[in-house]
Amino acid sequence: GAGVSQTPSNKVTEKGKYVELRCDPISGHTALYWYRQSLGQGPEFLIYFQGTGAADDSGLPNDRFFAVRPEGSVSTLKIQRTERGDSAVYLCASTNGGGGGTGELFFGEGSRLTVL
Amino acid sequence: AQSVSQHNHHVILSEAASLELGCNYSYGGTVNLFWYVQYPGQHLQLLLKYFSGDPLVKGIKGFEAEFIKSKFSFNLRKPSVQWSDTAEYFCAVKSRNNNDMRFGAGTRLTVKP
């Protein structure tokens, strides 16, 4: 597509439920990032993929969070046993820069998650 | 991993005032530097970027930034702000060795008409 697409744009769920957030990057972009942005804060790094593999998942807050990118394109962020503190906007971005690349990140509109 | 500090949380200016937003980073290796802007209700957009060469880079809408390697800084400037510049501004640092990119906490700019 023309840009990074994220679905759903809004998700309201109850504490303890399982949530999946999807990201469809710009076609041909090899690197894909997930960030989390809370109100009044900058994007907090979660994980990034180079191709199908997670190159760095050090930002995932705990083992309730998991992300996959099985075919090197679409990625899904999965959150188990959601907690109220997980409420935030989850941002996806992609770039065509490889290792050492200088490509800027192109961001999606984000998925706003609200955990009641 | 690298980290980014933005000194100003909220800046309020009148139209035509000059702007400078501070950004410092910590990282031992070579980096690329970015400023992103987020207008109300919109997604993050690139304002300008520095990769190499002239440390003074010019971006869209009259913004510029200067990379001072010795100070690990990449401050954003604009000589005369407009009401439409009201937005949140984020500094970001990306390692040249990989695709690891980190953002600062952001500076909210409010321009009074």
Coordinates of N, CA and C in Angstrom, one line a residue:
Chain A
G1 N 0.8 -1.2 0.0 CA 0.0 0.0 0.0 C 0.9 1.3 0.0
A2 N 0.2 2.4 0.0 CA 0.9 3.6 -0.1 C 1.6 4.0 1.2
G3 N 1.1 3.6 2.3 CA 1.7 3.9 3.6 C 1.6 2.7 4.6
V4 N 2.0 2.9 5.8 CA 1.9 1.9 6.8 C 0.5 1.8 7.3
S5 N -0.1 0.6 7.3 CA -1.5 0.5 7.8 C -1.5 -0.3 9.1
Q6 N -2.3 0.2 10.0 CA -2.4 -0.5 11.3 C -3.9 -0.7 11.6
T7 N -4.2 -1.9 12.1 CA -5.6 -2.2 12.4 C -5.6 -3.0 13.8
P8 N -6.6 -2.8 14.6 CA -7.6 -1.8 14.5 C -7.1 -0.5 14.8
S9 N -7.8 0.6 14.5 CA -7.4 1.9 14.9 C -7.7 2.2 16.4
N10 N -8.8 1.5 16.8 CA -9.1 1.6 18.2 C -9.5 0.2 18.7
K11 N -9.1 -0.1 19.9 CA -9.5 -1.4 20.5 C -9.7 -1.1 22.0
V12 N -10.9 -1.5 22.4 CA -11.3 -1.4 23.9 C -11.5 -2.8 24.3
T13 N -10.8 -3.2 25.4 CA -10.9 -4.6 25.9 C -10.9 -4.5 27.4
E14 N -11.2 -5.7 28.0 CA -11.3 -5.8 29.4 C -10.0 -6.4 30.0
K15 N -9.7 -6.0 31.1 CA -8.5 -6.5 31.8 C -8.5 -8.1 31.8
G16 N -7.3 -8.6 31.4 CA -7.2 -10.0 31.4 C -7.4 -10.7 30.0
K17 N -7.9 -9.9 29.1 CA -8.2 -10.4 27.7 C -6.9 -10.4 26.9
Y18 N -7.0 -11.1 25.8 CA -5.9 -11.2 24.8 C -6.2 -10.3 23.6
V19 N -5.2 -9.6 23.2 CA -5.3 -8.6 22.1 C -4.3 -8.8 21.0
E20 N -4.7 -8.7 19.8 CA -3.7 -8.7 18.6 C -3.8 -7.4 17.9
L21 N -2.7 -6.8 17.6 CA -2.6 -5.6 16.8 C -1.8 -5.9 15.5
R22 N -2.3 -5.4 14.4 CA -1.7 -5.8 13.1 C -1.1 -4.6 12.5
C23 N 0.0 -4.8 11.8 CA 0.7 -3.8 11.0 C 1.1 -4.3 9.6
D24 N 0.7 -3.5 8.7 CA 1.0 -3.8 7.3 C 2.0 -2.8 6.8
P25 N 3.3 -3.1 6.6 CA 4.3 -2.0 6.3 C 4.2 -1.6 4.9
I26 N 5.0 -0.6 4.5 CA 5.1 -0.2 3.1 C 5.8 -1.4 2.4
S27 N 5.2 -1.7 1.2 CA 5.7 -2.8 0.4 C 7.2 -2.6 0.1
G28 N 8.0 -3.7 0.4 CA 9.4 -3.7 0.1 C 10.3 -3.2 1.3
H29 N 9.6 -2.7 2.3 CA 10.4 -2.3 3.5 C 10.9 -3.5 4.3
T30 N 12.1 -3.6 4.6 CA 12.7 -4.8 5.2 C 12.6 -4.7 6.7
A31 N 12.7 -3.5 7.3 CA 12.7 -3.4 8.7 C 11.4 -2.9 9.2
L32 N 10.9 -3.4 10.3 CA 9.6 -3.0 10.9 C 9.8 -2.8 12.4
Y33 N 9.2 -1.8 12.9 CA 9.3 -1.4 14.3 C 7.9 -1.4 15.0
W34 N 7.9 -1.7 16.3 CA 6.8 -1.4 17.1 C 7.2 -0.5 18.2
Y35 N 6.4 0.5 18.5 CA 6.6 1.4 19.6 C 5.3 1.6 20.3
R36 N 5.4 2.0 21.6 CA 4.3 2.3 22.4 C 4.4 3.7 22.8
Q37 N 3.3 4.5 22.7 CA 3.3 5.9 23.1 C 2.1 6.1 24.1
S38 N 2.5 6.5 25.2 CA 1.5 6.9 26.2 C 1.3 8.4 26.2
L39 N 0.2 8.9 26.7 CA -0.1 10.3 26.6 C 1.0 11.2 27.2
G40 N 1.4 12.1 26.4 CA 2.5 13.1 26.9 C 3.9 12.5 26.8
Q41 N 4.0 11.3 26.2 CA 5.4 10.7 26.2 C 5.8 10.5 24.7
G42 N 7.1 10.3 24.6 CA 7.6 9.9 23.3 C 7.4 8.5 23.0
P43 N 7.6 8.1 21.7 CA 7.4 6.6 21.4 C 8.5 5.8 22.1
E44 N 8.0 4.8 22.8 CA 8.9 3.9 23.6 C 9.1 2.6 22.7
F45 N 10.4 2.4 22.5 CA 10.7 1.2 21.6 C 10.3 -0.1 22.2
L46 N 9.7 -0.9 21.4 CA 9.3 -2.3 21.9 C 10.2 -3.3 21.2
I47 N 10.1 -3.4 19.9 CA 10.8 -4.4 19.1 C 11.0 -4.0 17.7
Y48 N 12.1 -4.5 17.1 CA 12.1 -4.3 15.6 C 12.6 -5.6 14.9
F49 N 12.1 -5.7 13.7 CA 12.3 -6.9 12.9 C 13.2 -6.5 11.7
Q50 N 14.1 -7.3 11.3 CA 14.8 -7.2 10.1 C 14.5 -8.4 9.3
G51 N 13.6 -8.3 8.3 CA 13.0 -9.4 7.7 C 12.1 -10.2 8.6
T52 N 12.2 -11.5 8.7 CA 11.3 -12.2 9.6 C 11.7 -12.3 11.0
G53 N 13.0 -12.1 11.3 CA 13.5 -12.3 12.6 C 13.5 -11.0 13.5
A54 N 13.3 -11.2 14.7 CA 13.3 -10.1 15.7 C 14.8 -9.7 15.9
A55 N 15.2 -8.6 15.4 CA 16.6 -8.2 15.6 C 16.9 -7.7 17.0
D56 N 15.8 -7.1 17.6 CA 16.0 -6.5 18.9 C 14.6 -6.5 19.6
D57 N 14.4 -7.3 20.6 CA 13.1 -7.3 21.3 C 13.3 -6.8 22.7
S58 N 14.4 -6.1 23.0 CA 14.7 -5.7 24.3 C 13.7 -4.7 24.9
G59 N 12.9 -4.1 24.1 CA 11.9 -3.1 24.6 C 10.6 -3.7 25.1
L60 N 10.4 -5.0 24.8 CA 9.1 -5.6 25.2 C 9.1 -5.6 26.8
P61 N 8.1 -5.1 27.4 CA 8.1 -4.9 28.8 C 8.1 -6.2 29.7
N62 N 7.5 -7.2 29.2 CA 7.4 -8.5 29.9 C 7.0 -9.6 28.9
D63 N 6.9 -10.8 29.5 CA 6.5 -11.9 28.6 C 5.1 -12.0 28.2
R64 N 4.3 -11.0 28.6 CA 2.9 -11.0 28.1 C 2.9 -10.4 26.7
F65 N 4.0 -9.8 26.3 CA 4.0 -9.1 25.0 C 4.9 -10.0 24.0
F66 N 4.4 -10.2 22.8 CA 5.0 -11.0 21.8 C 4.7 -10.4 20.4
A67 N 5.7 -10.5 19.5 CA 5.4 -10.0 18.2 C 6.0 -11.0 17.2
V68 N 5.3 -11.1 16.0 CA 5.7 -12.0 15.0 C 5.7 -11.3 13.6
R69 N 6.5 -11.8 12.7 CA 6.5 -11.3 11.3 C 6.8 -12.5 10.4
P70 N 6.0 -13.4 10.3 CA 6.3 -14.7 9.8 C 6.8 -14.7 8.3
E71 N 6.3 -13.8 7.5 CA 6.7 -13.8 6.1 C 7.5 -12.5 5.7
G72 N 8.0 -11.8 6.7 CA 8.8 -10.7 6.5 C 8.0 -9.4 6.0
S73 N 6.7 -9.5 6.1 CA 5.9 -8.3 5.7 C 5.0 -7.9 6.9
V74 N 3.8 -8.4 6.9 CA 2.8 -8.1 8.0 C 3.4 -8.5 9.3
S75 N 3.1 -7.7 10.3 CA 3.5 -8.1 11.7 C 2.3 -8.0 12.6
T76 N 2.3 -8.9 13.6 CA 1.3 -8.8 14.6 C 1.9 -8.7 16.0
L77 N 1.4 -7.7 16.8 CA 1.8 -7.6 18.2 C 0.7 -8.2 19.0
K78 N 1.2 -9.1 19.9 CA 0.2 -9.9 20.7 C 0.4 -9.6 22.2
I79 N -0.7 -9.3 22.8 CA -0.6 -9.0 24.3 C -1.6 -9.9 25.0
Q80 N -1.0 -10.7 25.9 CA -1.8 -11.6 26.7 C -2.1 -11.0 28.0
R81 N -3.3 -11.4 28.6 CA -3.7 -11.0 30.0 C -3.5 -9.5 30.1
T82 N -4.2 -8.8 29.3 CA -4.0 -7.3 29.3 C -4.2 -6.7 30.7
E83 N -3.5 -5.7 30.9 CA -3.6 -4.9 32.2 C -3.9 -3.4 31.8
R84 N -4.5 -2.7 32.8 CA -4.8 -1.3 32.5 C -3.6 -0.5 32.1
G85 N -2.5 -0.8 32.6 CA -1.3 -0.1 32.3 C -0.8 -0.3 30.9
D86 N -1.4 -1.3 30.2 CA -1.1 -1.5 28.8 C -1.8 -0.5 27.8
S87 N -2.7 0.3 28.4 CA -3.4 1.3 27.6 C -2.4 2.3 27.0
A88 N -2.5 2.4 25.7 CA -1.5 3.3 25.0 C -1.9 3.3 23.6
V89 N -1.1 4.1 22.8 CA -1.2 4.0 21.3 C 0.0 3.2 20.9
Y90 N -0.3 2.1 20.2 CA 0.8 1.3 19.7 C 1.1 1.6 18.2
L91 N 2.3 2.1 18.0 CA 2.8 2.6 16.7 C 3.6 1.5 16.0
C92 N 3.4 1.5 14.7 CA 4.2 0.6 13.8 C 4.9 1.5 12.8
A93 N 6.1 1.2 12.5 CA 6.9 2.0 11.5 C 7.7 1.0 10.6
S94 N 8.0 1.4 9.4 CA 8.8 0.6 8.6 C 9.8 1.5 7.9
T95 N 10.9 0.8 7.4 CA 11.9 1.5 6.6 C 12.6 0.5 5.7
N96 N 13.2 1.1 4.7 CA 13.9 0.2 3.7 C 15.4 0.1 4.0
G97 N 15.8 0.7 5.1 CA 17.2 0.6 5.4 C 17.6 -0.8 6.0
G98 N 18.7 -1.3 5.5 CA 19.2 -2.5 6.0 C 20.2 -2.2 7.2
G99 N 21.0 -3.1 7.6 CA 22.0 -2.9 8.6 C 22.9 -1.7 8.2
G100 N 23.0 -0.7 9.0 CA 23.8 0.5 8.6 C 23.0 1.4 7.7
G101 N 21.8 1.0 7.4 CA 21.0 1.9 6.5 C 20.6 3.2 7.1
T102 N 20.3 4.2 6.3 CA 20.0 5.5 6.8 C 18.6 5.9 6.6
G103 N 17.7 4.9 6.3 CA 16.3 5.2 5.9 C 15.6 5.7 7.1
E104 N 14.7 6.7 6.8 CA 13.8 7.3 7.8 C 12.7 6.2 8.1
L105 N 12.1 6.4 9.2 CA 10.9 5.6 9.6 C 9.7 6.2 9.1
F106 N 8.8 5.4 8.5 CA 7.5 5.8 8.1 C 6.5 5.2 9.1
F107 N 5.7 6.1 9.7 CA 4.8 5.6 10.8 C 3.4 5.4 10.3
G108 N 2.7 4.5 10.9 CA 1.3 4.3 10.7 C 0.5 5.2 11.7
E109 N -0.8 5.2 11.6 CA -1.6 6.1 12.4 C -1.7 5.6 13.8
G110 N -1.3 4.3 14.1 CA -1.4 3.8 15.4 C -2.6 3.1 15.7
S111 N -2.5 2.2 16.7 CA -3.7 1.5 17.3 C -3.8 1.9 18.7
R112 N -5.0 2.5 19.0 CA -5.2 3.0 20.4 C -5.8 1.9 21.2
L113 N -5.1 1.4 22.2 CA -5.6 0.3 23.0 C -6.1 0.9 24.4
T114 N -7.3 0.5 24.7 CA -7.8 0.9 26.1 C -8.2 -0.3 26.8
V115 N -7.6 -0.5 28.0 CA -7.9 -1.7 28.8 C -8.7 -1.2 30.0
L116 N -9.9 -1.7 30.1 CA -10.8 -1.3 31.2 C -10.7 -2.1 32.4
Chain B
A1 N 22.2 0.4 24.2 CA 21.4 1.1 23.3 C 21.5 2.6 23.6
Q2 N 21.2 3.4 22.5 CA 21.3 4.8 22.7 C 20.1 5.4 23.4
S3 N 20.3 6.6 24.0 CA 19.2 7.3 24.6 C 19.2 8.7 24.2
V4 N 18.0 9.4 24.3 CA 17.8 10.7 23.8 C 17.2 11.5 24.9
S5 N 17.7 12.8 25.1 CA 17.1 13.7 26.1 C 16.6 14.9 25.4
Q6 N 15.4 15.3 25.7 CA 14.8 16.6 25.2 C 14.6 17.4 26.4
H7 N 15.2 18.6 26.4 CA 15.2 19.4 27.7 C 13.9 20.1 28.0
N8 N 13.2 20.4 27.0 CA 12.0 21.2 27.2 C 10.8 20.4 27.1
H9 N 9.9 20.4 28.1 CA 8.7 19.6 28.0 C 7.6 20.3 27.3
H10 N 7.5 21.6 27.6 CA 6.4 22.4 26.9 C 7.0 23.8 26.7
V11 N 6.9 24.2 25.5 CA 7.3 25.6 25.1 C 6.1 26.4 24.5
I12 N 6.0 27.6 25.0 CA 4.9 28.4 24.6 C 5.5 29.7 24.0
L13 N 5.2 30.0 22.7 CA 5.7 31.1 22.0 C 4.6 31.9 21.4
S14 N 4.9 33.2 21.1 CA 4.0 34.0 20.2 C 4.4 33.8 18.8
E15 N 3.5 34.1 17.9 CA 3.9 34.0 16.5 C 5.0 35.0 16.2
A16 N 5.9 34.6 15.3 CA 7.1 35.3 14.8 C 8.3 35.2 15.8
A17 N 8.0 34.6 16.9 CA 9.2 34.4 17.9 C 10.1 33.3 17.3
S18 N 11.3 33.3 17.7 CA 12.3 32.3 17.3 C 12.2 31.1 18.2
L19 N 12.5 29.9 17.6 CA 12.4 28.7 18.4 C 13.7 27.9 18.4
E20 N 14.1 27.4 19.5 CA 15.1 26.4 19.6 C 14.8 25.4 20.6
L21 N 14.7 24.1 20.2 CA 14.4 23.0 21.0 C 15.7 22.1 21.2
G22 N 16.0 21.8 22.4 CA 17.2 21.1 22.7 C 17.1 19.6 22.5
C23 N 18.1 18.9 22.1 CA 18.2 17.5 22.0 C 19.6 17.0 22.2
N24 N 19.8 16.1 23.2 CA 21.1 15.5 23.4 C 20.9 14.0 23.4
Y25 N 21.9 13.3 22.9 CA 21.9 11.9 22.9 C 23.1 11.3 23.5
S26 N 23.0 10.0 23.9 CA 24.2 9.3 24.3 C 24.3 8.0 23.6
Y27 N 25.4 7.9 22.9 CA 25.7 6.6 22.2 C 27.2 6.7 21.8
G28 N 27.8 5.5 21.9 CA 29.2 5.5 21.6 C 29.6 5.4 20.2
G29 N 28.7 5.1 19.3 CA 29.0 4.8 17.9 C 28.5 5.9 17.0
T30 N 28.5 5.7 15.7 CA 28.0 6.6 14.8 C 26.5 6.6 14.6
V31 N 25.9 7.7 14.5 CA 24.5 7.8 14.5 C 23.9 8.6 13.4
N32 N 22.7 8.3 13.1 CA 21.9 9.2 12.3 C 20.9 9.9 13.2
L33 N 20.5 11.1 12.9 CA 19.7 11.9 13.8 C 18.5 12.5 13.0
F34 N 17.4 12.5 13.8 CA 16.1 12.9 13.1 C 15.3 13.8 14.1
W35 N 14.5 14.6 13.5 CA 13.4 15.3 14.2 C 12.1 14.9 13.5
Y36 N 11.2 14.4 14.3 CA 9.8 14.1 13.8 C 8.9 15.1 14.5
V37 N 7.8 15.3 13.8 CA 6.7 16.2 14.3 C 5.4 15.5 14.3
Q38 N 4.6 15.7 15.3 CA 3.2 15.1 15.4 C 2.2 16.2 15.6
Y39 N 1.5 16.6 14.5 CA 0.5 17.6 14.6 C -0.7 17.0 15.3
P40 N -1.6 17.8 16.0 CA -2.7 17.2 16.7 C -3.5 16.3 15.9
G41 N -3.7 15.1 16.4 CA -4.6 14.1 15.7 C -4.0 13.5 14.5
Q42 N -2.7 13.7 14.3 CA -2.0 13.1 13.1 C -0.9 12.2 13.5
H43 N -0.4 11.4 12.6 CA 0.7 10.5 12.9 C 2.1 11.2 12.8
L44 N 3.1 10.6 13.3 CA 4.4 11.1 13.2 C 4.9 11.3 11.8
Q45 N 5.5 12.5 11.6 CA 6.1 12.8 10.2 C 7.5 13.3 10.4
L46 N 8.3 13.0 9.4 CA 9.7 13.4 9.4 C 9.8 14.9 9.1
L47 N 10.5 15.6 10.0 CA 10.8 17.0 9.8 C 12.1 17.3 9.1
L48 N 13.1 16.6 9.6 CA 14.5 16.7 8.9 C 15.3 15.5 9.5
K49 N 16.5 15.3 8.8 CA 17.4 14.3 9.2 C 18.8 14.6 8.9
Y50 N 19.7 14.1 9.7 CA 21.1 14.2 9.5 C 21.8 12.9 9.3
F51 N 22.5 12.7 8.2 CA 23.3 11.4 8.0 C 24.7 11.7 8.0
S52 N 25.2 12.7 7.3 CA 26.6 13.0 7.2 C 26.8 14.3 6.5
G53 N 28.0 14.8 6.4 CA 28.3 16.0 5.7 C 28.0 17.3 6.5
D54 N 27.4 18.3 5.9 CA 27.2 19.6 6.5 C 26.3 19.3 7.8
P55 N 26.9 19.8 8.9 CA 26.1 19.5 10.2 C 24.9 20.4 10.3
L56 N 24.7 21.4 9.5 CA 23.5 22.2 9.5 C 22.6 21.6 8.5
V57 N 21.5 21.1 8.9 CA 20.5 20.5 7.9 C 19.2 21.3 7.9
K58 N 18.7 21.4 6.8 CA 17.4 22.1 6.6 C 16.3 21.2 6.3
G59 N 15.2 21.4 6.9 CA 14.0 20.5 6.7 C 12.9 21.3 6.1
I60 N 11.7 20.7 6.3 CA 10.5 21.3 5.7 C 10.0 22.4 6.6
K61 N 9.2 23.3 6.0 CA 8.5 24.4 6.8 C 9.5 25.3 7.5
G62 N 10.7 25.5 7.0 CA 11.6 26.5 7.5 C 12.4 26.0 8.7
F63 N 12.3 24.8 9.1 CA 13.0 24.2 10.2 C 14.4 23.9 9.8
E64 N 15.3 24.0 10.8 CA 16.7 23.5 10.6 C 17.2 22.9 11.9
A65 N 18.3 22.2 11.8 CA 18.9 21.6 13.0 C 20.4 21.5 12.8
E66 N 21.1 21.7 13.9 CA 22.6 21.6 13.8 C 23.1 20.5 14.7
F67 N 23.9 19.6 14.0 CA 24.6 18.5 14.7 C 25.9 19.0 15.3
I68 N 26.1 19.0 16.6 CA 27.3 19.3 17.2 C 27.9 18.1 17.8
K69 N 28.8 17.4 17.2 CA 29.3 16.1 17.6 C 29.9 16.2 19.0
S70 N 30.7 17.2 19.2 CA 31.4 17.3 20.5 C 30.4 17.5 21.7
K71 N 29.2 17.9 21.4 CA 28.2 18.1 22.5 C 27.1 17.1 22.4
F72 N 27.2 16.1 21.5 CA 26.2 15.1 21.3 C 24.8 15.8 21.2
S73 N 24.8 16.9 20.5 CA 23.5 17.6 20.4 C 23.0 17.7 19.0
F74 N 21.7 17.9 18.9 CA 21.0 18.1 17.6 C 19.8 19.0 17.8
N75 N 20.1 20.2 18.0 CA 19.0 21.2 18.4 C 18.2 21.6 17.2
L76 N 16.9 21.7 17.4 CA 16.0 22.2 16.3 C 15.8 23.7 16.4
R77 N 15.7 24.3 15.3 CA 15.5 25.8 15.3 C 14.6 26.2 14.2
K78 N 14.0 27.3 14.4 CA 13.2 28.0 13.4 C 13.2 29.5 13.7
P79 N 13.5 30.4 12.8 CA 13.7 31.8 13.1 C 12.4 32.5 13.5
S80 N 11.2 32.0 12.9 CA 10.0 32.7 13.1 C 8.9 31.7 13.0
V81 N 8.3 31.4 14.2 CA 7.3 30.3 14.2 C 5.9 30.9 13.8
Q82 N 5.1 29.9 13.4 CA 3.7 30.3 13.0 C 2.7 29.5 13.9
W83 N 1.5 29.9 13.9 CA 0.5 29.2 14.7 C 0.4 27.8 14.3
S84 N 0.6 27.5 13.0 CA 0.4 26.2 12.5 C 1.6 25.2 12.9
D85 N 2.6 25.8 13.6 CA 3.7 25.0 14.1 C 3.3 24.3 15.4
T86 N 2.2 24.6 15.9 CA 1.8 24.0 17.2 C 1.7 22.5 17.0
A87 N 2.5 21.8 17.8 CA 2.6 20.3 17.6 C 3.5 19.8 18.7
E88 N 3.7 18.5 18.6 CA 4.7 17.8 19.5 C 5.9 17.5 18.6
Y89 N 7.1 17.7 19.1 CA 8.3 17.5 18.4 C 9.2 16.5 19.1
F90 N 9.7 15.5 18.3 CA 10.4 14.4 18.9 C 11.8 14.3 18.2
C91 N 12.8 14.2 19.0 CA 14.2 14.0 18.5 C 14.4 12.5 18.5
A92 N 15.1 11.9 17.5 CA 15.3 10.5 17.5 C 16.8 10.2 17.0
V93 N 17.3 9.1 17.5 CA 18.7 8.7 17.2 C 18.7 7.3 16.7
K94 N 19.4 7.1 15.6 CA 19.4 5.7 15.1 C 20.9 5.3 14.9
S95 N 21.2 4.1 15.4 CA 22.6 3.6 15.3 C 22.9 3.3 13.8
R96 N 24.1 3.7 13.4 CA 24.5 3.3 12.0 C 24.8 1.8 11.9
N97 N 25.0 1.2 13.0 CA 25.4 -0.2 12.9 C 24.2 -1.2 12.7
N98 N 23.0 -0.7 13.1 CA 21.9 -1.5 12.9 C 20.7 -0.6 12.7
N99 N 19.5 -1.1 12.9 CA 18.3 -0.3 12.7 C 17.7 0.2 14.1
D100 N 18.4 0.1 15.1 CA 17.9 0.5 16.4 C 17.7 2.0 16.5
M101 N 16.4 2.4 16.7 CA 16.1 3.8 16.7 C 15.3 4.2 18.0
R102 N 15.8 5.2 18.7 CA 15.1 5.6 19.9 C 14.7 7.1 19.9
F103 N 13.6 7.3 20.6 CA 13.0 8.7 20.6 C 13.2 9.3 22.0
G104 N 13.2 10.7 21.9 CA 13.1 11.4 23.1 C 11.7 11.5 23.6
A105 N 11.5 12.1 24.8 CA 10.1 12.2 25.4 C 9.3 13.2 24.7
G106 N 9.9 14.1 23.9 CA 9.1 15.0 23.1 C 9.0 16.4 23.8
T107 N 8.8 17.4 22.9 CA 8.5 18.8 23.4 C 7.3 19.3 22.8
R108 N 6.3 19.7 23.6 CA 5.1 20.2 23.1 C 5.3 21.7 22.8
L109 N 5.0 22.1 21.6 CA 5.1 23.5 21.2 C 3.7 24.1 21.0
T110 N 3.5 25.2 21.7 CA 2.2 25.9 21.6 C 2.6 27.3 21.1
V111 N 2.0 27.7 19.9 CA 2.3 29.0 19.3 C 1.0 29.8 19.4
K112 N 1.0 30.9 20.1 CA -0.1 31.7 20.3 C -0.3 32.7 19.1
P113 N -1.5 32.8 18.6 CA -1.7 33.7 17.4 C -1.6 35.2 17.8

